[in-house]
Amino acid sequence: MYQEKRVLGIIPARAGSKGVPGKNVRLIAGKPLINYTINTALASGIFDYLLVSTDGKDIAQVAKEAGAKVPFLRPPELATDTAKGIDVLFHAIDWCRENKMEFDWIIYLQPTSPLRSDEDIYNACTLMLERRAKAIVSVCEMDHHPWWSNVLPEDGCMKSFMRPEVVNTNRQGLPKYYRLNGAIYIAELEFLRQHKSWFGNQTYAYIMPQERSVDIDNPIDFALAEQLLSTFG
């Protein structure tokens, strides 16, 4: 329990990754990828129940050995490429309710963000209280400013590629832009039930540094995360 809030942690870990096959249990800097998220979640001291939602028996075994609960295997219809994260989330929440477990807050931690720290989780929860927020979502500053980007016509002509206000402007003169980094999502359960989303008028950003914001989606991300974990982890 955190500040009199009963907290459920949900770690989604589908077995059928295509970008990096078997990534959730693939060794990275010496241990399975999913273990980093489980270990930091447990170290934060925030959670009343830490649940891994997976369809993979091998992932379930690794997760249990790391200290998480895996009370069910995810049904096939929630283990496809097109399955929505919010449906996976509520499948786990509803299972808990059916088994007489009620929670105030839900924290969703994707295992593809191994560099988030236990302090990040704790500080994001603290921000939730300080802001009197209904939800917190982690972000980081963008690596490449979106104003330097545009669509291209079929012929590749760049006549209108740059905005007039960006031409001859250095990076330091542009406003900061942020992106979702996928590391931490927190919300009051009733807010989630009402909105079916993490986003609303009382959702606030928890800002993380870029070096802890790697979200593994392909082999390059995996290699970068492994290098950072080997160097700083």
PDB file of C-alpha atoms in Angstrom:
ATOM      1  CA  MET A   1       0.000   0.000   0.000  1.00  0.00           C
ATOM      2  CA  TYR A   2       1.230   3.478  -0.911  1.00  0.00           C
ATOM      3  CA  GLN A   3      -0.146   6.464   1.016  1.00  0.00           C
ATOM      4  CA  GLU A   4      -3.290   4.473   1.848  1.00  0.00           C
ATOM      5  CA  LYS A   5      -3.747   3.565  -1.824  1.00  0.00           C
ATOM      6  CA  ARG A   6      -4.029  -0.080  -2.811  1.00  0.00           C
ATOM      7  CA  VAL A   7      -1.872  -0.453  -5.899  1.00  0.00           C
ATOM      8  CA  LEU A   8      -2.020  -3.085  -8.642  1.00  0.00           C
ATOM      9  CA  GLY A   9       0.951  -3.364 -10.981  1.00  0.00           C
ATOM     10  CA  ILE A  10       0.376  -4.927 -14.403  1.00  0.00           C
ATOM     11  CA  ILE A  11       3.245  -5.971 -16.677  1.00  0.00           C
ATOM     12  CA  PRO A  12       2.078  -7.016 -20.172  1.00  0.00           C
ATOM     13  CA  ALA A  13       4.337  -9.591 -21.822  1.00  0.00           C
ATOM     14  CA  ARG A  14       3.065 -11.139 -25.029  1.00  0.00           C
ATOM     15  CA  ALA A  15       4.985 -14.141 -26.348  1.00  0.00           C
ATOM     16  CA  GLY A  16       4.710 -13.367 -30.062  1.00  0.00           C
ATOM     17  CA  SER A  17       7.064 -10.425 -30.547  1.00  0.00           C
ATOM     18  CA  LYS A  18       8.077  -9.976 -34.196  1.00  0.00           C
ATOM     19  CA  GLY A  19      10.549  -7.081 -33.961  1.00  0.00           C
ATOM     20  CA  VAL A  20      12.772  -8.970 -31.494  1.00  0.00           C
ATOM     21  CA  PRO A  21      11.573 -12.596 -31.258  1.00  0.00           C
ATOM     22  CA  GLY A  22      11.327 -13.863 -27.687  1.00  0.00           C
ATOM     23  CA  LYS A  23      12.440 -10.473 -26.385  1.00  0.00           C
ATOM     24  CA  ASN A  24      10.661 -10.596 -23.017  1.00  0.00           C
ATOM     25  CA  VAL A  25      12.811 -13.491 -21.806  1.00  0.00           C
ATOM     26  CA  ARG A  26      15.826 -12.841 -23.987  1.00  0.00           C
ATOM     27  CA  LEU A  27      18.988 -12.217 -21.975  1.00  0.00           C
ATOM     28  CA  ILE A  28      20.088  -8.591 -21.920  1.00  0.00           C
ATOM     29  CA  ALA A  29      23.161  -7.604 -19.931  1.00  0.00           C
ATOM     30  CA  GLY A  30      23.011 -10.970 -18.183  1.00  0.00           C
ATOM     31  CA  LYS A  31      19.356 -11.478 -17.277  1.00  0.00           C
ATOM     32  CA  PRO A  32      15.946 -11.816 -18.948  1.00  0.00           C
ATOM     33  CA  LEU A  33      14.517  -8.535 -20.190  1.00  0.00           C
ATOM     34  CA  ILE A  34      11.325  -8.810 -18.142  1.00  0.00           C
ATOM     35  CA  ASN A  35      13.318  -9.197 -14.924  1.00  0.00           C
ATOM     36  CA  TYR A  36      14.439  -5.567 -15.031  1.00  0.00           C
ATOM     37  CA  THR A  37      10.849  -4.352 -14.824  1.00  0.00           C
ATOM     38  CA  ILE A  38       9.879  -6.883 -12.150  1.00  0.00           C
ATOM     39  CA  ASN A  39      12.960  -6.109 -10.055  1.00  0.00           C
ATOM     40  CA  THR A  40      12.511  -2.327 -10.155  1.00  0.00           C
ATOM     41  CA  ALA A  41       8.784  -2.618  -9.461  1.00  0.00           C
ATOM     42  CA  LEU A  42       9.407  -4.739  -6.367  1.00  0.00           C
ATOM     43  CA  ALA A  43      12.247  -2.464  -5.235  1.00  0.00           C
ATOM     44  CA  SER A  44       9.949   0.579  -5.388  1.00  0.00           C
ATOM     45  CA  GLY A  45       7.876  -0.768  -2.495  1.00  0.00           C
ATOM     46  CA  ILE A  46       4.723   0.614  -4.115  1.00  0.00           C
ATOM     47  CA  PHE A  47       2.760  -2.471  -5.092  1.00  0.00           C
ATOM     48  CA  ASP A  48       0.248  -4.570  -3.195  1.00  0.00           C
ATOM     49  CA  TYR A  49       0.098  -7.039  -6.084  1.00  0.00           C
ATOM     50  CA  LEU A  50       2.417  -7.266  -9.099  1.00  0.00           C
ATOM     51  CA  LEU A  51       0.863  -9.227 -11.952  1.00  0.00           C
ATOM     52  CA  VAL A  52       2.356 -10.323 -15.271  1.00  0.00           C
ATOM     53  CA  SER A  53      -0.184 -10.816 -18.068  1.00  0.00           C
ATOM     54  CA  THR A  54       1.250 -13.222 -20.636  1.00  0.00           C
ATOM     55  CA  ASP A  55       0.237 -15.984 -23.003  1.00  0.00           C
ATOM     56  CA  GLY A  56       3.685 -17.613 -22.847  1.00  0.00           C
ATOM     57  CA  LYS A  57       4.462 -20.426 -20.416  1.00  0.00           C
ATOM     58  CA  ASP A  58       8.190 -19.661 -20.581  1.00  0.00           C
ATOM     59  CA  ILE A  59       7.557 -15.993 -19.762  1.00  0.00           C
ATOM     60  CA  ALA A  60       5.263 -17.026 -16.906  1.00  0.00           C
ATOM     61  CA  GLN A  61       7.956 -19.252 -15.399  1.00  0.00           C
ATOM     62  CA  VAL A  62      10.650 -16.568 -15.618  1.00  0.00           C
ATOM     63  CA  ALA A  63       8.296 -13.962 -14.146  1.00  0.00           C
ATOM     64  CA  LYS A  64       7.344 -16.184 -11.209  1.00  0.00           C
ATOM     65  CA  GLU A  65      10.989 -16.918 -10.457  1.00  0.00           C
ATOM     66  CA  ALA A  66      11.659 -13.160 -10.423  1.00  0.00           C
ATOM     67  CA  GLY A  67       8.922 -12.592  -7.838  1.00  0.00           C
ATOM     68  CA  ALA A  68       5.863 -11.533  -9.856  1.00  0.00           C
ATOM     69  CA  LYS A  69       2.443 -13.179  -9.795  1.00  0.00           C
ATOM     70  CA  VAL A  70       1.184 -14.972 -12.908  1.00  0.00           C
ATOM     71  CA  PRO A  71      -2.247 -16.234 -11.880  1.00  0.00           C
ATOM     72  CA  PHE A  72      -3.486 -16.949 -15.416  1.00  0.00           C
ATOM     73  CA  LEU A  73      -2.344 -17.254 -19.021  1.00  0.00           C
ATOM     74  CA  ARG A  74      -3.783 -14.561 -21.283  1.00  0.00           C
ATOM     75  CA  PRO A  75      -6.465 -15.859 -23.687  1.00  0.00           C
ATOM     76  CA  PRO A  76      -5.499 -16.140 -27.380  1.00  0.00           C
ATOM     77  CA  GLU A  77      -7.742 -13.267 -28.486  1.00  0.00           C
ATOM     78  CA  LEU A  78      -5.715 -10.913 -26.263  1.00  0.00           C
ATOM     79  CA  ALA A  79      -2.363 -12.219 -27.503  1.00  0.00           C
ATOM     80  CA  THR A  80      -2.504 -11.065 -31.124  1.00  0.00           C
ATOM     81  CA  ASP A  81      -0.746  -8.199 -32.898  1.00  0.00           C
ATOM     82  CA  THR A  82      -4.038  -6.328 -33.024  1.00  0.00           C
ATOM     83  CA  ALA A  83      -5.084  -6.812 -29.386  1.00  0.00           C
ATOM     84  CA  LYS A  84      -5.529  -3.477 -27.622  1.00  0.00           C
ATOM     85  CA  GLY A  85      -3.511  -2.695 -24.521  1.00  0.00           C
ATOM     86  CA  ILE A  86      -6.583  -1.359 -22.719  1.00  0.00           C
ATOM     87  CA  ASP A  87      -8.345  -4.716 -23.221  1.00  0.00           C
ATOM     88  CA  VAL A  88      -5.336  -6.572 -21.820  1.00  0.00           C
ATOM     89  CA  LEU A  89      -5.357  -4.172 -18.886  1.00  0.00           C
ATOM     90  CA  PHE A  90      -9.027  -4.681 -18.041  1.00  0.00           C
ATOM     91  CA  HIS A  91      -8.773  -8.441 -18.455  1.00  0.00           C
ATOM     92  CA  ALA A  92      -6.243  -8.414 -15.590  1.00  0.00           C
ATOM     93  CA  ILE A  93      -8.241  -5.892 -13.530  1.00  0.00           C
ATOM     94  CA  ASP A  94     -11.443  -7.907 -13.933  1.00  0.00           C
ATOM     95  CA  TRP A  95      -9.629 -11.121 -12.962  1.00  0.00           C
ATOM     96  CA  CYS A  96      -8.513  -9.441  -9.741  1.00  0.00           C
ATOM     97  CA  ARG A  97     -12.027  -8.243  -8.964  1.00  0.00           C
ATOM     98  CA  GLU A  98     -13.466 -11.712  -9.609  1.00  0.00           C
ATOM     99  CA  ASN A  99     -10.909 -13.040  -7.127  1.00  0.00           C
ATOM    100  CA  LYS A 100     -11.871 -10.539  -4.405  1.00  0.00           C
ATOM    101  CA  MET A 101      -8.960  -8.141  -4.928  1.00  0.00           C
ATOM    102  CA  GLU A 102      -9.827  -4.448  -5.161  1.00  0.00           C
ATOM    103  CA  PHE A 103      -7.399  -1.623  -5.936  1.00  0.00           C
ATOM    104  CA  ASP A 104      -7.358   2.182  -6.017  1.00  0.00           C
ATOM    105  CA  TRP A 105      -4.504   2.725  -8.467  1.00  0.00           C
ATOM    106  CA  ILE A 106      -3.343   0.795 -11.514  1.00  0.00           C
ATOM    107  CA  ILE A 107       0.284   1.048 -12.668  1.00  0.00           C
ATOM    108  CA  TYR A 108       1.123  -0.336 -16.104  1.00  0.00           C
ATOM    109  CA  LEU A 109       4.804  -1.135 -16.700  1.00  0.00           C
ATOM    110  CA  GLN A 110       5.903  -2.359 -20.111  1.00  0.00           C
ATOM    111  CA  PRO A 111       8.878  -4.768 -19.961  1.00  0.00           C
ATOM    112  CA  THR A 112      10.355  -3.083 -23.038  1.00  0.00           C
ATOM    113  CA  SER A 113      11.533  -0.197 -20.814  1.00  0.00           C
ATOM    114  CA  PRO A 114      14.300  -1.879 -18.789  1.00  0.00           C
ATOM    115  CA  LEU A 115      16.096   1.347 -17.872  1.00  0.00           C
ATOM    116  CA  ARG A 116      13.321   2.886 -15.761  1.00  0.00           C
ATOM    117  CA  SER A 117      14.366   2.881 -12.102  1.00  0.00           C
ATOM    118  CA  ASP A 118      12.517   2.112  -8.889  1.00  0.00           C
ATOM    119  CA  GLU A 119      12.916   5.817  -8.079  1.00  0.00           C
ATOM    120  CA  ASP A 120      11.116   6.689 -11.317  1.00  0.00           C
ATOM    121  CA  ILE A 121       8.143   4.595 -10.233  1.00  0.00           C
ATOM    122  CA  TYR A 122       8.150   6.049  -6.719  1.00  0.00           C
ATOM    123  CA  ASN A 123       8.567   9.635  -7.923  1.00  0.00           C
ATOM    124  CA  ALA A 124       5.788   9.251 -10.482  1.00  0.00           C
ATOM    125  CA  CYS A 125       3.482   8.097  -7.679  1.00  0.00           C
ATOM    126  CA  THR A 126       4.550  11.073  -5.572  1.00  0.00           C
ATOM    127  CA  LEU A 127       3.715  13.375  -8.497  1.00  0.00           C
ATOM    128  CA  MET A 128       0.286  11.740  -8.735  1.00  0.00           C
ATOM    129  CA  LEU A 129      -0.449  12.895  -5.187  1.00  0.00           C
ATOM    130  CA  GLU A 130       1.206  16.305  -5.476  1.00  0.00           C
ATOM    131  CA  ARG A 131      -0.750  17.187  -8.622  1.00  0.00           C
ATOM    132  CA  ARG A 132      -3.934  15.591  -7.314  1.00  0.00           C
ATOM    133  CA  ALA A 133      -3.892  13.857 -10.668  1.00  0.00           C
ATOM    134  CA  LYS A 134      -6.178  11.181 -11.987  1.00  0.00           C
ATOM    135  CA  ALA A 135      -3.369   9.787 -14.136  1.00  0.00           C
ATOM    136  CA  ILE A 136       0.377  10.109 -14.756  1.00  0.00           C
ATOM    137  CA  VAL A 137       2.144   9.181 -18.000  1.00  0.00           C
ATOM    138  CA  SER A 138       5.924   9.165 -18.448  1.00  0.00           C
ATOM    139  CA  VAL A 139       7.533  11.153 -21.260  1.00  0.00           C
ATOM    140  CA  CYS A 140      10.976  12.294 -22.369  1.00  0.00           C
ATOM    141  CA  GLU A 141      12.274  15.100 -24.528  1.00  0.00           C
ATOM    142  CA  MET A 142      12.320  14.215 -28.223  1.00  0.00           C
ATOM    143  CA  ASP A 143      15.671  13.271 -29.746  1.00  0.00           C
ATOM    144  CA  HIS A 144      14.841  15.046 -33.015  1.00  0.00           C
ATOM    145  CA  HIS A 145      12.614  18.095 -33.062  1.00  0.00           C
ATOM    146  CA  PRO A 146       9.388  17.462 -35.050  1.00  0.00           C
ATOM    147  CA  TRP A 147       9.655  20.839 -36.766  1.00  0.00           C
ATOM    148  CA  TRP A 148      12.581  19.409 -38.739  1.00  0.00           C
ATOM    149  CA  SER A 149      10.208  16.761 -40.146  1.00  0.00           C
ATOM    150  CA  ASN A 150       7.535  16.679 -42.821  1.00  0.00           C
ATOM    151  CA  VAL A 151       5.851  14.415 -45.347  1.00  0.00           C
ATOM    152  CA  LEU A 152       7.341  14.094 -48.830  1.00  0.00           C
ATOM    153  CA  PRO A 153       5.423  14.254 -52.118  1.00  0.00           C
ATOM    154  CA  GLU A 154       5.799  11.376 -54.568  1.00  0.00           C
ATOM    155  CA  ASP A 155       8.494  13.203 -56.554  1.00  0.00           C
ATOM    156  CA  GLY A 156      10.562  13.896 -53.420  1.00  0.00           C
ATOM    157  CA  CYS A 157      10.538  17.686 -53.913  1.00  0.00           C
ATOM    158  CA  MET A 158      11.453  19.538 -50.693  1.00  0.00           C
ATOM    159  CA  LYS A 159      10.205  22.970 -51.768  1.00  0.00           C
ATOM    160  CA  SER A 160       7.755  23.204 -48.822  1.00  0.00           C
ATOM    161  CA  PHE A 161       9.511  20.764 -46.506  1.00  0.00           C
ATOM    162  CA  MET A 162      10.683  23.327 -43.918  1.00  0.00           C
ATOM    163  CA  ARG A 163       8.391  25.636 -41.994  1.00  0.00           C
ATOM    164  CA  PRO A 164       9.317  29.290 -42.623  1.00  0.00           C
ATOM    165  CA  GLU A 165       9.828  29.910 -38.892  1.00  0.00           C
ATOM    166  CA  VAL A 166      12.369  27.074 -38.702  1.00  0.00           C
ATOM    167  CA  VAL A 167      14.588  28.110 -41.616  1.00  0.00           C
ATOM    168  CA  ASN A 168      17.901  29.482 -40.308  1.00  0.00           C
ATOM    169  CA  THR A 169      16.855  28.750 -36.701  1.00  0.00           C
ATOM    170  CA  ASN A 170      19.167  26.701 -34.466  1.00  0.00           C
ATOM    171  CA  ARG A 171      17.886  23.870 -32.308  1.00  0.00           C
ATOM    172  CA  GLN A 172      18.289  25.839 -29.085  1.00  0.00           C
ATOM    173  CA  GLY A 173      15.783  28.413 -30.350  1.00  0.00           C
ATOM    174  CA  LEU A 174      12.957  25.898 -30.750  1.00  0.00           C
ATOM    175  CA  PRO A 175      10.393  24.991 -28.067  1.00  0.00           C
ATOM    176  CA  LYS A 176      10.912  21.655 -26.322  1.00  0.00           C
ATOM    177  CA  TYR A 177       8.798  18.775 -27.542  1.00  0.00           C
ATOM    178  CA  TYR A 178       8.165  15.590 -25.575  1.00  0.00           C
ATOM    179  CA  ARG A 179       7.123  12.071 -26.547  1.00  0.00           C
ATOM    180  CA  LEU A 180       5.612   9.145 -24.705  1.00  0.00           C
ATOM    181  CA  ASN A 181       8.422   6.830 -23.630  1.00  0.00           C
ATOM    182  CA  GLY A 182       6.267   3.851 -22.634  1.00  0.00           C
ATOM    183  CA  ALA A 183       7.895   3.380 -19.228  1.00  0.00           C
ATOM    184  CA  ILE A 184       5.200   4.288 -16.669  1.00  0.00           C
ATOM    185  CA  TYR A 185       1.428   4.663 -16.751  1.00  0.00           C
ATOM    186  CA  ILE A 186      -0.498   5.330 -13.525  1.00  0.00           C
ATOM    187  CA  ALA A 187      -4.204   5.972 -13.060  1.00  0.00           C
ATOM    188  CA  GLU A 188      -7.006   5.795 -10.557  1.00  0.00           C
ATOM    189  CA  LEU A 189      -9.051   2.712 -11.354  1.00  0.00           C
ATOM    190  CA  GLU A 190     -12.310   4.650 -11.593  1.00  0.00           C
ATOM    191  CA  PHE A 191     -10.693   7.106 -14.038  1.00  0.00           C
ATOM    192  CA  LEU A 192      -9.656   4.188 -16.254  1.00  0.00           C
ATOM    193  CA  ARG A 193     -13.121   2.676 -16.118  1.00  0.00           C
ATOM    194  CA  GLN A 194     -14.683   5.988 -17.096  1.00  0.00           C
ATOM    195  CA  HIS A 195     -12.272   7.028 -19.866  1.00  0.00           C
ATOM    196  CA  LYS A 196     -10.878   3.688 -21.111  1.00  0.00           C
ATOM    197  CA  SER A 197      -7.679   5.698 -21.558  1.00  0.00           C
ATOM    198  CA  TRP A 198      -4.761   7.148 -19.609  1.00  0.00           C
ATOM    199  CA  PHE A 199      -5.497  10.610 -20.954  1.00  0.00           C
ATOM    200  CA  GLY A 200      -7.885  13.234 -19.638  1.00  0.00           C
ATOM    201  CA  ASN A 201      -8.024  16.729 -18.159  1.00  0.00           C
ATOM    202  CA  GLN A 202      -6.251  15.576 -14.998  1.00  0.00           C
ATOM    203  CA  THR A 203      -3.469  13.547 -16.616  1.00  0.00           C
ATOM    204  CA  TYR A 204       0.042  14.905 -15.980  1.00  0.00           C
ATOM    205  CA  ALA A 205       3.467  14.113 -17.412  1.00  0.00           C
ATOM    206  CA  TYR A 206       6.302  12.533 -15.463  1.00  0.00           C
ATOM    207  CA  ILE A 207       9.454  13.616 -17.309  1.00  0.00           C
ATOM    208  CA  MET A 208      12.302  11.106 -17.593  1.00  0.00           C
ATOM    209  CA  PRO A 209      15.768  11.575 -19.119  1.00  0.00           C
ATOM    210  CA  GLN A 210      16.422  10.132 -22.560  1.00  0.00           C
ATOM    211  CA  GLU A 211      19.001   7.659 -21.259  1.00  0.00           C
ATOM    212  CA  ARG A 212      16.286   5.898 -19.207  1.00  0.00           C
ATOM    213  CA  SER A 213      13.681   6.134 -21.962  1.00  0.00           C
ATOM    214  CA  VAL A 214      14.754   3.421 -24.414  1.00  0.00           C
ATOM    215  CA  ASP A 215      11.669   1.467 -25.510  1.00  0.00           C
ATOM    216  CA  ILE A 216      12.746  -1.799 -27.131  1.00  0.00           C
ATOM    217  CA  ASP A 217      10.905  -2.401 -30.398  1.00  0.00           C
ATOM    218  CA  ASN A 218      13.665  -3.636 -32.732  1.00  0.00           C
ATOM    219  CA  PRO A 219      17.211  -5.079 -32.629  1.00  0.00           C
ATOM    220  CA  ILE A 220      18.814  -1.608 -32.634  1.00  0.00           C
ATOM    221  CA  ASP A 221      16.804  -0.611 -29.542  1.00  0.00           C
ATOM    222  CA  PHE A 222      17.814  -3.893 -27.899  1.00  0.00           C
ATOM    223  CA  ALA A 223      21.504  -3.309 -28.586  1.00  0.00           C
ATOM    224  CA  LEU A 224      21.315   0.271 -27.294  1.00  0.00           C
ATOM    225  CA  ALA A 225      19.529  -0.789 -24.108  1.00  0.00           C
ATOM    226  CA  GLU A 226      22.074  -3.554 -23.518  1.00  0.00           C
ATOM    227  CA  GLN A 227      24.949  -1.106 -23.902  1.00  0.00           C
ATOM    228  CA  LEU A 228      23.343   1.346 -21.466  1.00  0.00           C
ATOM    229  CA  LEU A 229      22.567  -1.401 -18.950  1.00  0.00           C
ATOM    230  CA  SER A 230      26.101  -2.762 -19.183  1.00  0.00           C
ATOM    231  CA  THR A 231      27.552   0.715 -18.700  1.00  0.00           C
ATOM    232  CA  PHE A 232      25.209   2.260 -16.143  1.00  0.00           C
ATOM    233  CA  GLY A 233      23.029  -0.565 -14.858  1.00  0.00           C
TER     234      GLY A 233
END
